[in-house]
Structures are given as C-alpha cells and as structure tokens.
mmCIF file of C-alpha atoms in Angstrom:
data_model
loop_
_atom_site.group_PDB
_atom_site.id
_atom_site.type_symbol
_atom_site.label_atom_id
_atom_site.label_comp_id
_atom_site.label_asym_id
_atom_site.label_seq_id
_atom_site.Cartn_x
_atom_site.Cartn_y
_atom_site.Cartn_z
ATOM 1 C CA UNK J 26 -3.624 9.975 15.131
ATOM 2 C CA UNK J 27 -1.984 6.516 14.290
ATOM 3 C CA UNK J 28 -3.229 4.197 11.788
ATOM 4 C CA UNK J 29 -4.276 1.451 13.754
ATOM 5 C CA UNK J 30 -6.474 4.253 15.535
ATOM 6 C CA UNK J 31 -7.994 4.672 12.857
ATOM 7 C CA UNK J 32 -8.372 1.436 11.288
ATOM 8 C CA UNK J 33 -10.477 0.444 14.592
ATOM 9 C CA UNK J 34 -12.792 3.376 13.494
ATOM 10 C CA UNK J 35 -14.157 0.614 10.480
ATOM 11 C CA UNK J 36 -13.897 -2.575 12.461
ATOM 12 C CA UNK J 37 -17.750 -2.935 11.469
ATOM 13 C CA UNK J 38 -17.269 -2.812 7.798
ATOM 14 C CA UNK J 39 -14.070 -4.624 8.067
ATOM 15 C CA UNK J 40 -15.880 -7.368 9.710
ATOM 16 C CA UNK J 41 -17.642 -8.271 5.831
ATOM 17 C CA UNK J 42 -15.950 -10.854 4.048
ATOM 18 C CA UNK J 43 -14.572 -8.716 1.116
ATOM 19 C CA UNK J 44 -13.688 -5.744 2.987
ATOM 20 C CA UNK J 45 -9.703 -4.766 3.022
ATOM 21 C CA UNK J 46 -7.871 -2.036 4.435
ATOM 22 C CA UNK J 47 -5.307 0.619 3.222
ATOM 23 C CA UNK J 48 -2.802 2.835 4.727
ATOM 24 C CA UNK J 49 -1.626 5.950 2.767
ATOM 25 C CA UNK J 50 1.422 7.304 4.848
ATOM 26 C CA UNK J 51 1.764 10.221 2.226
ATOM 27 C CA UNK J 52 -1.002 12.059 4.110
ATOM 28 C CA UNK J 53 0.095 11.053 7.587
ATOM 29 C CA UNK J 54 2.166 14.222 8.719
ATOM 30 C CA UNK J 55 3.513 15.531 11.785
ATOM 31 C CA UNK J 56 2.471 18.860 13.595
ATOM 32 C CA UNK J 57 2.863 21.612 11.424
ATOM 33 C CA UNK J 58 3.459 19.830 8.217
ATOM 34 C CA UNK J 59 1.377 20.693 5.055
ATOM 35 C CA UNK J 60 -0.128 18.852 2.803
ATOM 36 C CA UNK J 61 0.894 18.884 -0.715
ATOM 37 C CA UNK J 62 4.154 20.547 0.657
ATOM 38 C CA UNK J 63 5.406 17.419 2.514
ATOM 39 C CA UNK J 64 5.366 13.819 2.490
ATOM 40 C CA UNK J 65 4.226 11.925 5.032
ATOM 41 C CA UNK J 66 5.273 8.837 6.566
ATOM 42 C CA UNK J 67 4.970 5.995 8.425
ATOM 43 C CA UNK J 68 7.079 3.197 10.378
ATOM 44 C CA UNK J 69 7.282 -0.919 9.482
ATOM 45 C CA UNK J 70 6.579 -1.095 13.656
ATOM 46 C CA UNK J 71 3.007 1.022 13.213
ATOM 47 C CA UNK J 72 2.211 -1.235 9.914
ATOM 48 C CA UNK J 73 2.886 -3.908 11.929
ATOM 49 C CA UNK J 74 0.676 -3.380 14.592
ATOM 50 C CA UNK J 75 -2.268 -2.689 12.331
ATOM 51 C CA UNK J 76 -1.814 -5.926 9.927
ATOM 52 C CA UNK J 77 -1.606 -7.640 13.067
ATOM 53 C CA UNK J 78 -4.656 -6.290 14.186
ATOM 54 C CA UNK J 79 -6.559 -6.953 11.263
ATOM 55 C CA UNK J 80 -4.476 -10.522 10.645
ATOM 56 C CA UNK J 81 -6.169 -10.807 14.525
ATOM 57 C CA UNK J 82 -9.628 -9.806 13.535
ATOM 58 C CA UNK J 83 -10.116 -11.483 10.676
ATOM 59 C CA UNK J 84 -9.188 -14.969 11.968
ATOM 60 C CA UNK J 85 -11.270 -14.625 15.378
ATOM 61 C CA UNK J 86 -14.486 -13.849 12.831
ATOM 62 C CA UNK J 87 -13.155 -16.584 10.479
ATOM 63 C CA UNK J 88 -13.416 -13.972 7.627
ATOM 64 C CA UNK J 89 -11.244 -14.926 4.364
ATOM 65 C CA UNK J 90 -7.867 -13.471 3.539
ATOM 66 C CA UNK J 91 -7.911 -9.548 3.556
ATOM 67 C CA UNK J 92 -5.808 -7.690 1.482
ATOM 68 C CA UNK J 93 -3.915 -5.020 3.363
ATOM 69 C CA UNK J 94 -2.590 -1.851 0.315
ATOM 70 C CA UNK J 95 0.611 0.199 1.497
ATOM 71 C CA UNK J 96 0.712 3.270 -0.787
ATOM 72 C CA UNK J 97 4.451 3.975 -1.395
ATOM 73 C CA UNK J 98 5.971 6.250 -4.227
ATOM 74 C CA UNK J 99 9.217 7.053 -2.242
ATOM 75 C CA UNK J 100 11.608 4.972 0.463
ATOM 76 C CA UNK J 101 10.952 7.343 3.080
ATOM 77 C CA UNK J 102 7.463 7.411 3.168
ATOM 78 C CA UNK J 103 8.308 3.666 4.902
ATOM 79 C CA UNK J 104 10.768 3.458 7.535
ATOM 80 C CA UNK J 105 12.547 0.330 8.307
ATOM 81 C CA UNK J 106 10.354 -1.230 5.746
ATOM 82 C CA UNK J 107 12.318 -4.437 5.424
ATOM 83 C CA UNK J 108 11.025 -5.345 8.988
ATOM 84 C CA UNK J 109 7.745 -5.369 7.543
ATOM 85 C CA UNK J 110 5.695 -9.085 9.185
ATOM 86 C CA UNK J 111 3.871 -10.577 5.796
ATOM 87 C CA UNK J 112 3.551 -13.615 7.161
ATOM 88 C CA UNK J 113 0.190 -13.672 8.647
ATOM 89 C CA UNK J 114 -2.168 -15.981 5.983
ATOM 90 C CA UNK J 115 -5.085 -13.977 6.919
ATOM 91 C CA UNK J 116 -3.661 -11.053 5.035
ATOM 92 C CA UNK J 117 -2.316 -10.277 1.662
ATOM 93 C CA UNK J 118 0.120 -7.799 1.787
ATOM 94 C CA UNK J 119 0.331 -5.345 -1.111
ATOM 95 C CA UNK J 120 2.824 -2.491 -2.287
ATOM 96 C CA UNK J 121 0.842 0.028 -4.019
ATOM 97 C CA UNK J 122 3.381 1.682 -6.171
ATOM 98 C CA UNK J 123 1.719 4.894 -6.436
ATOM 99 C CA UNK J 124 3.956 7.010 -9.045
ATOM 100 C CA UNK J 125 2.446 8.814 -11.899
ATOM 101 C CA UNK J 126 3.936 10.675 -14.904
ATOM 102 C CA UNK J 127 5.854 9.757 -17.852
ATOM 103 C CA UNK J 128 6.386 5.974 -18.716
ATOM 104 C CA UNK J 129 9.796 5.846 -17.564
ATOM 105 C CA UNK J 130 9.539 7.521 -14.283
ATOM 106 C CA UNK J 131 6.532 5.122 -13.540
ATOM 107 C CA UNK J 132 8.964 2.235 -14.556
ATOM 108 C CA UNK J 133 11.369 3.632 -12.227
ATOM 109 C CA UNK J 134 9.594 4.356 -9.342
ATOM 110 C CA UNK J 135 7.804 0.297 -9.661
ATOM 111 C CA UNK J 136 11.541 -1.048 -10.061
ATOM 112 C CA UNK J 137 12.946 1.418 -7.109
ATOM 113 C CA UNK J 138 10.187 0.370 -4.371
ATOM 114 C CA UNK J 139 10.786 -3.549 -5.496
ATOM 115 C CA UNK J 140 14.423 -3.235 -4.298
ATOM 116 C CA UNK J 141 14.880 -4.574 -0.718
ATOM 117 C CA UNK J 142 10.939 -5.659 -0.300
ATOM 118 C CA UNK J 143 10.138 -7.813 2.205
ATOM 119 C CA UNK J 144 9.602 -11.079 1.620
ATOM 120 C CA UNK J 145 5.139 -12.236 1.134
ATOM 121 C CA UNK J 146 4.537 -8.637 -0.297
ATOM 122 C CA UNK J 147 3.226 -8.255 -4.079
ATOM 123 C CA UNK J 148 3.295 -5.510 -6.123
ATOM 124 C CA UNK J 149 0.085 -3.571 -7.221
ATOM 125 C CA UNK J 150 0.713 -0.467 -10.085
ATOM 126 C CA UNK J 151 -1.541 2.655 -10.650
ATOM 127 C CA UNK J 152 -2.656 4.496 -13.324
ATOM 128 C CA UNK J 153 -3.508 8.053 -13.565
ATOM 129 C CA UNK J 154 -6.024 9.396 -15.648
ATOM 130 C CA UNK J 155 -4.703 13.017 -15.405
ATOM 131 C CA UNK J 156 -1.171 12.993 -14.013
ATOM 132 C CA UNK J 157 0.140 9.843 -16.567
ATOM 133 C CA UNK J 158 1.465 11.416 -19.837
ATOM 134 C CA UNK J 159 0.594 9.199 -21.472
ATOM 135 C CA UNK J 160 -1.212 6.655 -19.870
ATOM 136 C CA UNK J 161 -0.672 2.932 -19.508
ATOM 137 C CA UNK J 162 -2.853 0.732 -21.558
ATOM 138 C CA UNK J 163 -4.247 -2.271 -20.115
ATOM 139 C CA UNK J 164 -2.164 -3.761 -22.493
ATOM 140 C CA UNK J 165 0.890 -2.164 -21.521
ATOM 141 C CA UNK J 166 0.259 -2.343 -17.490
ATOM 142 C CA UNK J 167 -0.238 -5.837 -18.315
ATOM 143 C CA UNK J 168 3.534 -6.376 -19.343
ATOM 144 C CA UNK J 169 4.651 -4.600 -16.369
ATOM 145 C CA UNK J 170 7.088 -6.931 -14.614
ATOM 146 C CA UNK J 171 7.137 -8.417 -12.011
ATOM 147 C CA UNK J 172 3.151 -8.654 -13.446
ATOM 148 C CA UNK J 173 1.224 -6.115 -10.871
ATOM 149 C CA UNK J 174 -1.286 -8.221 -8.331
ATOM 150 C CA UNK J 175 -3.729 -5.396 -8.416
ATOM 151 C CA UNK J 176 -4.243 -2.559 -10.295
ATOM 152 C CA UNK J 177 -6.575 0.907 -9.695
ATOM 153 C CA UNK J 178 -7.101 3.622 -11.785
ATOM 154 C CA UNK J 179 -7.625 6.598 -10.658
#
C-alpha cells in the first residue's frame, strides 16, 4: 500500500501535539521484491501527498509544527527528490541519513544525500550500536557538519 494509506491508519495518535510521522521507503517494495535483498523506494510526488496531508491535519486541529523523518541512505530510494514541497510551516522536514559502518562511509553517505537537497529540509544522522565500527561519540556526531537537527540511536 502507499504511504499516505498508511499514515491515515494513525491519524488518532497523530492528532497529539508531539506526535510526528516517518516514512522509510527502504522497506516499501514492489510485488515480488524481498526484503533485505532489495531496496525499496519511494517518489517526491507520494511524499508530497502525505506531508501535505499531515501539513493539512495539523493546521485544521491547530496542533504545533510536526516533524516529518525521510529515511534515505541511497539516491534511489527517493525519486525526483529535488521536487520535494518543504514549505508547509506546519511541518519540519527531515533527511534521516540512515548509513552505518565505518566513519568514513558514514561521512560519505551524510555528504552524498546533502548534494542537490531541497531547499527547508535539515539533516538528522544515525548511529548504530551494532553495525557502526566504531561508533560515533556524542562528541564526535556533534562535529558532524552541517550539525545534524536530530539524532537516534539505534
């Protein structure tokens, strides 16, 4: 099913203030696709429609600003991501570069998925407890540039 599909399945919960919504398009996969043997992916048009959904929902129930996570580790798991809309106030748009493994592939993979991002989107980083070698410090995600606008660990 599409995303805003199932977005719609937690309009209740989305509905408290401090609620926000993401969309993992590494697990979206087409008929026949495999998990773990594939990457999924998902259009700037379906993105779209749900942050303008949720931009939509969360004015009409005068909620504050959502944030609204992409997970991204590769270009294609985006398509025509430059036509991305982050210009609804209601939301705050967020790239969650989701790369793990040595320092300098992390680096990489933060610096690739900045190139060509739409204008209104921040960056957020991730750590991984298992799959980083080694992991990030707080100290050292810290001087991650451009400075990540949410982190997870996970």
């Amino acid at each position: 099913t599409d995303f805003l599909t199932q977005a719609k399945l937690y309009e209740e919960l989305l509905l408290a203030p401090h609620v926000g919504l993401a969309l993992d398009p590494e697990w979206r996969l087409e008929p026949g696709q495999k998990h773990l043997e594939q990457i999924g992916a998902v259009s700037a048009e379906e993105v779209n429609q749900v942050s303008g959904w949720l931009a939509d929902l969360t004015a009409e129930h005068s909620l504050p600003q959502k944030v609204l996570i992409l997970h991204q580790f590769s270009h294609s798991m985006i398509t025509e991501r430059q036509d991305i809309d982050a210009s609804r106030p209601e939301l705050a748009i967020t790239l969650h570069a989701d790369g793990h493994g040595a320092p300098g592939d992390k680096l990489g993979t933060y610096a690739t998925l900045q190139q060509d991002l739409p204008e209104g989107i921040a960056m957020a980083w991730k750590n991984f407890y298992d799959e980083d070698s080694p992991m990030f410090t707080p100290e050292q995600t810290y001087e991650v540039e451009p400075r990540p606008w949410f982190v997870s660990y996970q």
